[in-house]
Short mmCIF file of C-alpha atoms in Angstrom, two decimals:
data_model
loop_
_atom_site.label_atom_id
_atom_site.label_comp_id
_atom_site.label_asym_id
_atom_site.label_seq_id
_atom_site.Cartn_x
_atom_site.Cartn_y
_atom_site.Cartn_z
CA MET A 1 -40.38 77.65 -49.04
CA GLU A 2 -40.56 81.45 -48.87
CA ASN A 3 -43.42 81.26 -46.35
CA ASN A 4 -41.40 78.81 -44.28
CA ASP A 5 -38.45 81.22 -44.34
CA ARG A 6 -40.65 84.09 -43.12
CA THR A 7 -42.09 81.87 -40.40
CA LEU A 8 -38.61 80.90 -39.24
CA ASP A 9 -37.48 84.55 -39.19
CA TYR A 10 -40.59 85.48 -37.18
CA ILE A 11 -39.97 82.69 -34.67
CA ILE A 12 -36.33 83.76 -34.30
CA GLU A 13 -37.35 87.41 -33.74
CA GLU A 14 -39.80 86.32 -31.04
CA MET A 15 -37.11 84.19 -29.40
CA ILE A 16 -34.65 87.11 -29.45
CA ASP A 17 -37.20 89.47 -27.83
CA THR A 18 -37.98 86.91 -25.13
CA VAL A 19 -34.30 86.30 -24.38
CA LYS A 20 -33.59 90.07 -24.31
CA ASN A 21 -36.40 90.64 -21.81
CA SER A 22 -35.13 87.78 -19.65
CA LYS A 23 -31.60 89.19 -19.75
CA ASP A 24 -32.86 92.65 -18.72
CA GLU A 25 -34.83 91.19 -15.82
CA VAL A 26 -31.87 89.17 -14.55
CA PHE A 27 -29.61 92.23 -14.94
CA GLU A 28 -32.04 94.37 -12.91
CA ILE A 29 -32.10 91.72 -10.17
CA ALA A 30 -28.28 91.73 -10.12
CA GLU A 31 -28.14 95.56 -9.98
CA ASP A 32 -30.75 95.75 -7.19
CA SER A 33 -28.81 93.12 -5.26
CA ARG A 34 -25.56 95.07 -5.74
CA LYS A 35 -27.20 98.28 -4.47
CA GLU A 36 -28.60 96.48 -1.43
CA TYR A 37 -25.19 94.84 -0.88
CA ASP A 38 -23.42 98.22 -0.90
CA GLN A 39 -26.00 99.77 1.46
CA LEU A 40 -25.80 96.85 3.89
CA ASN A 41 -22.01 96.89 3.68
CA GLN A 42 -22.01 100.54 4.75
CA GLU A 43 -24.48 99.78 7.54
CA LEU A 44 -22.31 96.85 8.66
CA ALA A 45 -19.19 99.04 8.84
CA ILE A 46 -21.02 101.60 10.99
CA LEU A 47 -22.57 98.81 13.08
CA LYS A 48 -19.17 97.24 13.77
CA ASP A 49 -17.94 100.64 14.92
CA ASP A 50 -21.00 100.95 17.21
CA VAL A 51 -20.47 97.44 18.60
CA GLY A 52 -16.89 98.34 19.50
CA THR A 53 -18.04 101.52 21.22
CA VAL A 54 -20.79 99.72 23.18
CA ILE A 55 -18.39 96.94 24.25
CA GLU A 56 -15.97 99.59 25.47
CA GLU A 57 -18.77 101.37 27.39
CA GLY A 58 -19.91 98.03 28.87
CA ASP A 59 -16.42 97.13 30.04
CA HIS A 60 -16.05 100.58 31.60
CA LEU A 61 -19.42 100.26 33.38
CA GLU A 62 -18.60 96.71 34.52
CA ALA A 63 -15.40 97.95 36.15
CA LYS A 64 -17.32 100.76 37.90
CA SER A 65 -20.06 98.31 38.93
CA ASN A 66 -17.51 95.92 40.47
CA ILE A 67 -15.95 98.74 42.47
CA ALA A 68 -19.39 99.91 43.64
CA ARG A 69 -20.38 96.35 44.66
CA GLN A 70 -17.15 95.93 46.64
CA LYS A 71 -17.85 99.22 48.36
CA LEU A 72 -21.44 98.12 49.10
CA SER A 73 -20.17 94.82 50.53
CA GLU A 74 -17.78 96.69 52.79
CA VAL A 75 -20.52 99.05 53.99
CA SER A 76 -22.89 96.12 54.62
CA LYS A 77 -20.30 94.34 56.77
CA ASN A 78 -19.61 97.47 58.82
CA PHE A 79 -22.98 99.21 58.56
CA HIS A 80 -22.75 100.50 62.16
CA GLN A 81 -19.77 102.67 61.10
CA TYR A 82 -21.77 104.48 58.38
CA SER A 83 -24.76 106.76 58.46
CA GLU A 84 -28.05 105.74 56.91
CA LEU A 85 -27.59 108.43 54.24
CA LYS A 86 -24.13 107.09 53.34
CA ILE A 87 -25.42 103.50 53.11
CA LYS A 88 -28.30 104.62 50.85
CA LYS A 89 -25.91 106.57 48.62
CA VAL A 90 -23.58 103.56 48.21
CA TYR A 91 -26.54 101.24 47.50
CA ASP A 92 -28.06 103.66 44.95
CA GLU A 93 -24.71 104.04 43.21
CA ALA A 94 -24.20 100.25 42.95
CA HIS A 95 -27.78 99.79 41.72
CA GLN A 96 -27.39 102.55 39.12
CA TYR A 97 -24.18 101.09 37.68
CA GLN A 98 -25.69 97.59 37.61
CA SER A 99 -28.81 98.88 35.81
CA GLU A 100 -26.74 100.83 33.26
CA LEU A 101 -24.56 97.76 32.71
CA LEU A 102 -27.60 95.55 32.03
CA VAL A 103 -28.97 98.09 29.53
CA THR A 104 -25.58 98.37 27.81
CA ARG A 105 -25.15 94.58 27.59
CA ASP A 106 -28.67 94.26 26.15
CA LYS A 107 -27.77 96.90 23.58
CA GLU A 108 -24.55 95.03 22.81
CA ARG A 109 -26.45 91.75 22.28
CA ALA A 110 -28.95 93.48 19.98
CA LEU A 111 -26.14 95.08 17.94
CA ARG A 112 -24.26 91.77 17.70
CA LYS A 113 -27.43 90.01 16.55
CA ARG A 114 -28.05 92.69 13.89
CA ARG A 115 -24.40 92.43 12.80
CA ASP A 116 -24.67 88.64 12.40
CA GLU A 117 -27.92 89.05 10.43
CA LEU A 118 -26.28 91.60 8.13
CA GLU A 119 -23.27 89.34 7.51
CA LEU A 120 -25.55 86.43 6.58
CA ARG A 121 -27.61 88.68 4.30
CA LEU A 122 -24.47 90.05 2.64
CA LYS A 123 -23.22 86.53 1.98
CA SER A 124 -26.57 85.60 0.46
CA LEU A 125 -26.59 88.74 -1.71
CA GLU A 126 -23.03 88.08 -2.88
CA GLN A 127 -24.01 84.58 -3.99
CA MET A 128 -27.12 85.94 -5.71
CA VAL A 129 -25.09 88.54 -7.63
CA GLU A 130 -22.58 85.89 -8.72
CA ARG A 131 -25.36 83.59 -9.93
CA ALA A 132 -27.07 86.47 -11.76
CA ASP A 133 -23.80 87.50 -13.44
CA ARG A 134 -23.19 83.93 -14.60
CA LEU A 135 -26.75 83.71 -15.90
CA VAL A 136 -26.47 87.05 -17.75
CA GLY A 137 -23.28 85.76 -19.39
CA LYS A 138 -25.00 82.56 -20.51
CA ILE A 139 -28.02 84.48 -21.80
CA SER A 140 -25.67 86.82 -23.70
CA VAL A 141 -24.10 83.82 -25.43
CA VAL A 142 -27.54 82.58 -26.49
CA LEU A 143 -28.67 86.08 -27.51
CA ASN A 144 -25.59 86.79 -29.61
CA TYR A 145 -25.90 83.40 -31.21
CA LEU A 146 -29.55 84.01 -32.10
CA SER A 147 -28.88 87.57 -33.28
CA GLU A 148 -25.76 87.00 -35.35
CA ASP A 149 -25.75 83.39 -36.52
CA PHE A 150 -29.48 82.78 -36.89
CA LYS A 151 -30.66 86.07 -38.46
CA ASN A 152 -30.66 84.59 -41.93
CA VAL A 153 -30.88 80.97 -40.98
CA THR A 154 -32.01 79.86 -44.43
CA ASP A 155 -28.74 81.16 -45.94
CA LEU A 156 -26.70 79.32 -43.29
CA ILE A 157 -28.41 75.95 -43.53
CA HIS A 158 -25.36 74.47 -45.30
CA ASP A 159 -22.37 73.74 -43.09
CA ALA A 160 -24.55 74.60 -40.06
CA HIS A 161 -22.65 72.45 -37.59
CA GLU A 162 -19.25 74.00 -38.39
CA LYS A 163 -20.61 77.56 -38.27
CA GLN A 164 -22.46 76.86 -35.03
CA GLN A 165 -19.36 75.56 -33.29
CA PHE A 166 -17.16 78.35 -34.62
CA GLY A 167 -19.66 81.09 -33.73
CA LEU A 168 -20.18 79.76 -30.22
CA LYS A 169 -16.43 79.54 -29.62
CA ILE A 170 -15.97 83.20 -30.60
CA ILE A 171 -18.95 84.38 -28.55
CA GLU A 172 -17.91 82.36 -25.51
CA ALA A 173 -14.40 83.79 -25.75
CA GLN A 174 -15.81 87.33 -25.93
CA GLU A 175 -18.11 86.72 -22.97
CA GLU A 176 -15.31 85.16 -20.94
CA GLU A 177 -13.12 88.21 -21.62
CA ARG A 178 -15.96 90.54 -20.62
CA ARG A 179 -16.55 88.53 -17.44
CA ARG A 180 -12.84 88.65 -16.65
CA LEU A 181 -12.70 92.42 -17.14
CA SER A 182 -15.92 92.91 -15.14
CA ARG A 183 -14.55 90.71 -12.35
CA GLU A 184 -11.24 92.62 -12.28
CA MET A 185 -13.03 95.99 -12.18
CA HIS A 186 -15.41 94.78 -9.43
CA ASP A 187 -12.77 93.04 -7.29
CA GLY A 188 -10.17 95.75 -7.89
CA PRO A 189 -10.96 99.48 -8.35
CA ALA A 190 -14.73 99.22 -7.62
CA GLN A 191 -14.15 97.39 -4.34
CA MET A 192 -11.34 99.77 -3.37
CA LEU A 193 -13.49 102.84 -4.10
CA ALA A 194 -16.36 101.37 -2.05
CA ASN A 195 -13.92 100.81 0.83
CA ILE A 196 -12.65 104.38 0.48
CA MET A 197 -16.25 105.63 0.83
CA LEU A 198 -16.75 103.52 3.95
CA ARG A 199 -13.45 104.59 5.49
CA SER A 200 -14.21 108.26 4.76
CA GLU A 201 -17.42 107.93 6.79
CA ILE A 202 -15.43 106.43 9.65
CA VAL A 203 -13.00 109.39 9.43
CA ASP A 204 -15.96 111.77 9.63
CA ARG A 205 -17.36 109.99 12.71
CA THR A 206 -13.93 109.79 14.36
CA TYR A 207 -13.26 113.50 13.68
CA LYS A 208 -16.62 114.49 15.17
CA LYS A 209 -15.75 112.51 18.31
CA GLY A 210 -12.57 114.57 18.60
CA ASP A 211 -10.19 111.64 18.09
CA MET A 212 -7.74 113.43 15.78
CA ASP A 213 -5.02 110.75 15.97
CA SER A 214 -7.38 108.04 14.71
CA ALA A 215 -8.73 110.38 12.01
CA VAL A 216 -5.21 111.15 10.72
CA LYS A 217 -4.36 107.43 10.78
CA GLU A 218 -7.48 106.62 8.74
CA MET A 219 -6.65 109.38 6.22
CA ARG A 220 -3.18 107.87 5.68
CA SER A 221 -4.84 104.52 5.09
CA ILE A 222 -7.29 106.10 2.60
CA ARG A 223 -4.43 107.74 0.66
CA LYS A 224 -2.74 104.35 0.34
CA MET A 225 -6.00 102.81 -0.91
CA ILE A 226 -6.33 105.58 -3.53
CA ARG A 227 -2.77 104.88 -4.76
CA ASP A 228 -3.60 101.16 -4.95
CA SER A 229 -6.78 101.95 -6.92
CA LEU A 230 -4.83 104.02 -9.46
CA TYR A 231 -2.30 101.20 -9.79
CA GLU A 232 -5.10 98.67 -10.48
CA VAL A 233 -6.78 100.96 -13.06
CA ARG A 234 -3.49 101.49 -14.92
CA ARG A 235 -2.79 97.74 -14.85
CA ILE A 236 -6.24 96.89 -16.27
CA ILE A 237 -5.86 99.52 -19.02
CA TYR A 238 -2.47 98.07 -19.91
CA ASP A 239 -3.90 94.54 -19.88
CA LEU A 240 -6.57 95.43 -22.45
CA ARG A 241 -4.02 96.12 -25.16
CA PRO A 242 -0.40 97.19 -24.65
CA MET A 243 0.19 99.83 -27.35
CA ALA A 244 3.95 99.21 -27.25
CA LEU A 245 3.45 95.73 -28.72
CA ASP A 246 2.58 97.11 -32.17
CA ASP A 247 5.26 99.82 -32.13
CA LEU A 248 8.21 98.33 -30.23
CA GLY A 249 7.77 94.57 -30.45
CA LEU A 250 7.58 91.68 -28.02
CA ILE A 251 10.74 92.00 -25.91
CA PRO A 252 10.52 95.77 -25.18
CA THR A 253 6.82 95.35 -24.34
CA ILE A 254 7.55 92.56 -21.85
CA LYS A 255 10.22 94.73 -20.22
CA LYS A 256 7.83 97.67 -20.04
CA TYR A 257 5.08 95.48 -18.55
CA ILE A 258 7.43 94.15 -15.86
CA SER A 259 8.51 97.73 -15.08
CA THR A 260 4.86 98.63 -14.33
CA LEU A 261 4.89 95.97 -11.60
CA GLU A 262 8.22 97.00 -10.03
CA ASP A 263 6.72 99.19 -7.29
CA LYS A 264 4.89 96.28 -5.69
CA HIS A 265 6.84 93.33 -7.10
CA PRO A 266 10.51 94.28 -7.52
CA ASN A 267 11.83 90.70 -7.86
CA ILE A 268 10.64 89.87 -11.37
CA TYR A 269 13.62 88.97 -13.59
CA PHE A 270 13.52 88.79 -17.39
CA ASN A 271 16.21 87.17 -19.56
CA ASN A 272 15.93 86.98 -23.33
CA LYS A 273 17.98 85.49 -26.14
CA GLN A 274 17.19 85.96 -29.84
CA SER A 275 19.15 84.56 -32.78
CA HIS A 276 17.81 87.14 -35.27
CA ASP A 277 16.57 90.74 -35.37
CA ALA A 278 13.32 90.02 -37.22
CA ARG A 279 9.88 90.51 -35.68
CA LEU A 280 7.46 87.64 -35.15
CA ALA A 281 4.03 87.68 -36.76
CA SER A 282 1.55 89.83 -34.84
CA GLN A 283 -0.58 86.91 -33.61
CA TYR A 284 2.54 85.20 -32.24
CA GLU A 285 3.75 88.33 -30.41
CA VAL A 286 0.29 88.92 -28.90
CA ALA A 287 -0.04 85.27 -27.85
CA LEU A 288 3.44 85.13 -26.29
CA PHE A 289 2.91 88.40 -24.43
CA ARG A 290 -0.44 87.20 -23.05
CA LEU A 291 1.07 83.86 -21.98
CA ILE A 292 3.88 85.57 -20.08
CA GLN A 293 1.48 88.15 -18.62
CA GLU A 294 -0.96 85.45 -17.44
CA SER A 295 1.86 83.41 -15.90
CA ILE A 296 3.21 86.41 -13.98
CA GLN A 297 -0.27 87.36 -12.74
CA ASN A 298 -0.94 83.78 -11.61
CA ALA A 299 2.36 83.73 -9.73
CA ILE A 300 1.54 87.03 -7.99
CA LYS A 301 -2.16 86.52 -7.24
CA HIS A 302 -2.50 82.79 -6.64
CA ALA A 303 0.98 81.49 -5.83
CA GLU A 304 1.85 84.62 -3.76
CA ALA A 305 5.40 84.44 -5.11
CA ASP A 306 7.95 87.10 -4.16
CA SER A 307 10.45 86.07 -6.86
CA ILE A 308 9.58 85.36 -10.51
CA LYS A 309 11.95 84.55 -13.37
CA VAL A 310 11.04 84.72 -17.08
CA ASP A 311 13.37 83.25 -19.72
CA LEU A 312 12.60 83.84 -23.42
CA ASP A 313 14.61 82.13 -26.16
CA ILE A 314 13.73 82.83 -29.83
CA THR A 315 15.31 81.18 -32.89
CA CYS A 316 14.13 80.83 -36.49
CA GLN A 317 12.71 77.39 -35.72
CA ARG A 318 11.00 77.83 -32.32
CA VAL A 319 10.25 79.94 -29.26
CA ILE A 320 10.84 78.64 -25.74
CA VAL A 321 9.45 80.40 -22.68
CA ILE A 322 10.21 79.29 -19.12
CA ILE A 323 8.48 81.00 -16.19
CA SER A 324 9.48 79.91 -12.68
CA ASP A 325 8.46 81.24 -9.27
CA ASN A 326 9.07 80.52 -5.58
CA GLY A 327 5.37 80.64 -4.65
CA LYS A 328 3.31 78.18 -2.67
CA GLY A 329 2.79 75.84 -5.63
CA PHE A 330 -0.06 73.35 -5.94
CA ASP A 331 -0.79 69.63 -6.08
CA GLN A 332 -0.98 68.66 -9.76
CA THR A 333 -2.77 65.40 -8.95
CA GLN A 334 -5.80 67.32 -7.70
CA LYS A 335 -8.02 68.99 -10.29
CA LYS A 336 -9.01 72.49 -9.35
CA GLU A 337 -12.16 74.28 -10.36
CA LYS A 338 -12.00 77.67 -12.05
CA SER A 339 -8.57 76.98 -13.63
CA PHE A 340 -9.69 79.13 -16.55
CA GLY A 341 -6.33 80.92 -16.72
CA ILE A 342 -4.41 77.70 -17.38
CA ILE A 343 -7.09 76.44 -19.78
CA GLY A 344 -6.91 79.73 -21.71
CA MET A 345 -3.11 79.49 -21.90
CA GLN A 346 -3.35 75.90 -23.15
CA GLU A 347 -5.82 76.91 -25.87
CA ARG A 348 -3.59 79.79 -27.05
CA ILE A 349 -0.60 77.46 -27.27
CA GLU A 350 -2.53 74.75 -29.13
CA MET A 351 -3.69 77.32 -31.71
CA LEU A 352 0.01 77.93 -32.46
CA ASP A 353 0.76 74.15 -32.58
CA GLY A 354 2.83 74.43 -29.41
CA ASN A 355 2.87 72.60 -26.11
CA MET A 356 3.07 73.50 -22.42
CA LYS A 357 4.37 71.59 -19.40
CA ILE A 358 3.73 72.63 -15.80
CA ASN A 359 5.77 71.34 -12.86
CA SER A 360 4.57 72.33 -9.41
CA LYS A 361 4.68 71.02 -5.85
CA VAL A 362 3.08 72.39 -2.72
CA GLY A 363 5.55 74.70 -1.00
CA GLN A 364 8.16 74.38 -3.79
CA GLY A 365 6.95 76.87 -6.39
CA THR A 366 5.90 76.39 -10.02
CA LYS A 367 7.75 76.10 -13.33
CA ILE A 368 6.01 76.52 -16.71
CA HIS A 369 7.75 75.39 -19.92
CA ILE A 370 6.25 76.58 -23.23
CA LYS A 371 7.51 75.62 -26.70
CA ILE A 372 6.05 77.02 -29.93
CA PRO A 373 7.36 76.06 -33.42
CA LEU A 374 8.14 78.76 -36.01
CA ASN A 375 8.65 78.90 -39.77
CA GLN A 376 9.53 81.62 -42.26
CA GLU A 377 5.89 82.69 -42.55
CA ASN A 378 5.84 83.56 -38.83
CA ILE A 379 8.96 85.77 -39.02
CA HIS A 380 8.83 89.26 -40.52
CA THR A 381 12.00 91.10 -41.45
CA LYS A 382 12.27 94.70 -40.34
#
């Protein structure tokens, strides 16, 4: 039996090493793809600027060429009125403009072709990075499972099924949270900072060309992007764990959270009613805050609502939360992929023995009704 145990441990160690190496390789592929994506994105921004310049030059040359051709036509019709030198000059001028126009249009076609190739490559790289990220997440789940739950597999042979399911649930939840945070950082501050870098290069090019008005306009745009980046960073930090929840409680924390959104979303209204002064158990306050936070974020990001109302009613027997918005709504008869936010909310509510109802119609907004039962064990006196 002891030899079997050692053999199992050896096999598990080998599996862990193999999975770790695979994870590192996939991660390197993802990082290399990201670097190439950023480089090509910069090249594309410069290329688009060049395309615009070449098109402008081509249009200018085409106008000059048309004028020169009209002049040549006039000279040809009345050639006896012009000297041979004048006719040659007009012909040379028309020929020169036509030649320059052909060269410019060829350059434009080449730039457009390169631009289209870059856009296709960027799309391919984006898909590759997404696939690699998903694969790294899945490998992490397997790796954590092998490392944590299978280290001493002989000691865990009893009740293996229950421990397996429980461990996987925890690991999957951790990985999903990491993916969410990574996605928010990538789509938010990281993307904004990359755009700021690109725009700063455009400012530099515009300034060198002597176009001060465009340079000043770009700088104003960059300042706005920096403010937006700071806003996103502060929001993500607050999302990780609102410190006020432990110190102040649920209602003040919700009010504070809504106040952080006021600059961009002033029409978020919060009404609360509580029949007692006691605090709810920590897990209930955290869950309720996250449910309200997720609902508000969904209304802002996905429903594009400009008015959101949150009603919170707490008694000794239950908590009722109603979140309504005037966003674009959705068709409840059609199942949507990636509805992880709603699934996560449903799981939180079920853990507290509650229930959730969602009413939504396209173009008529969304209303979420949450009810969670309470008992004396869930209420803490101050």
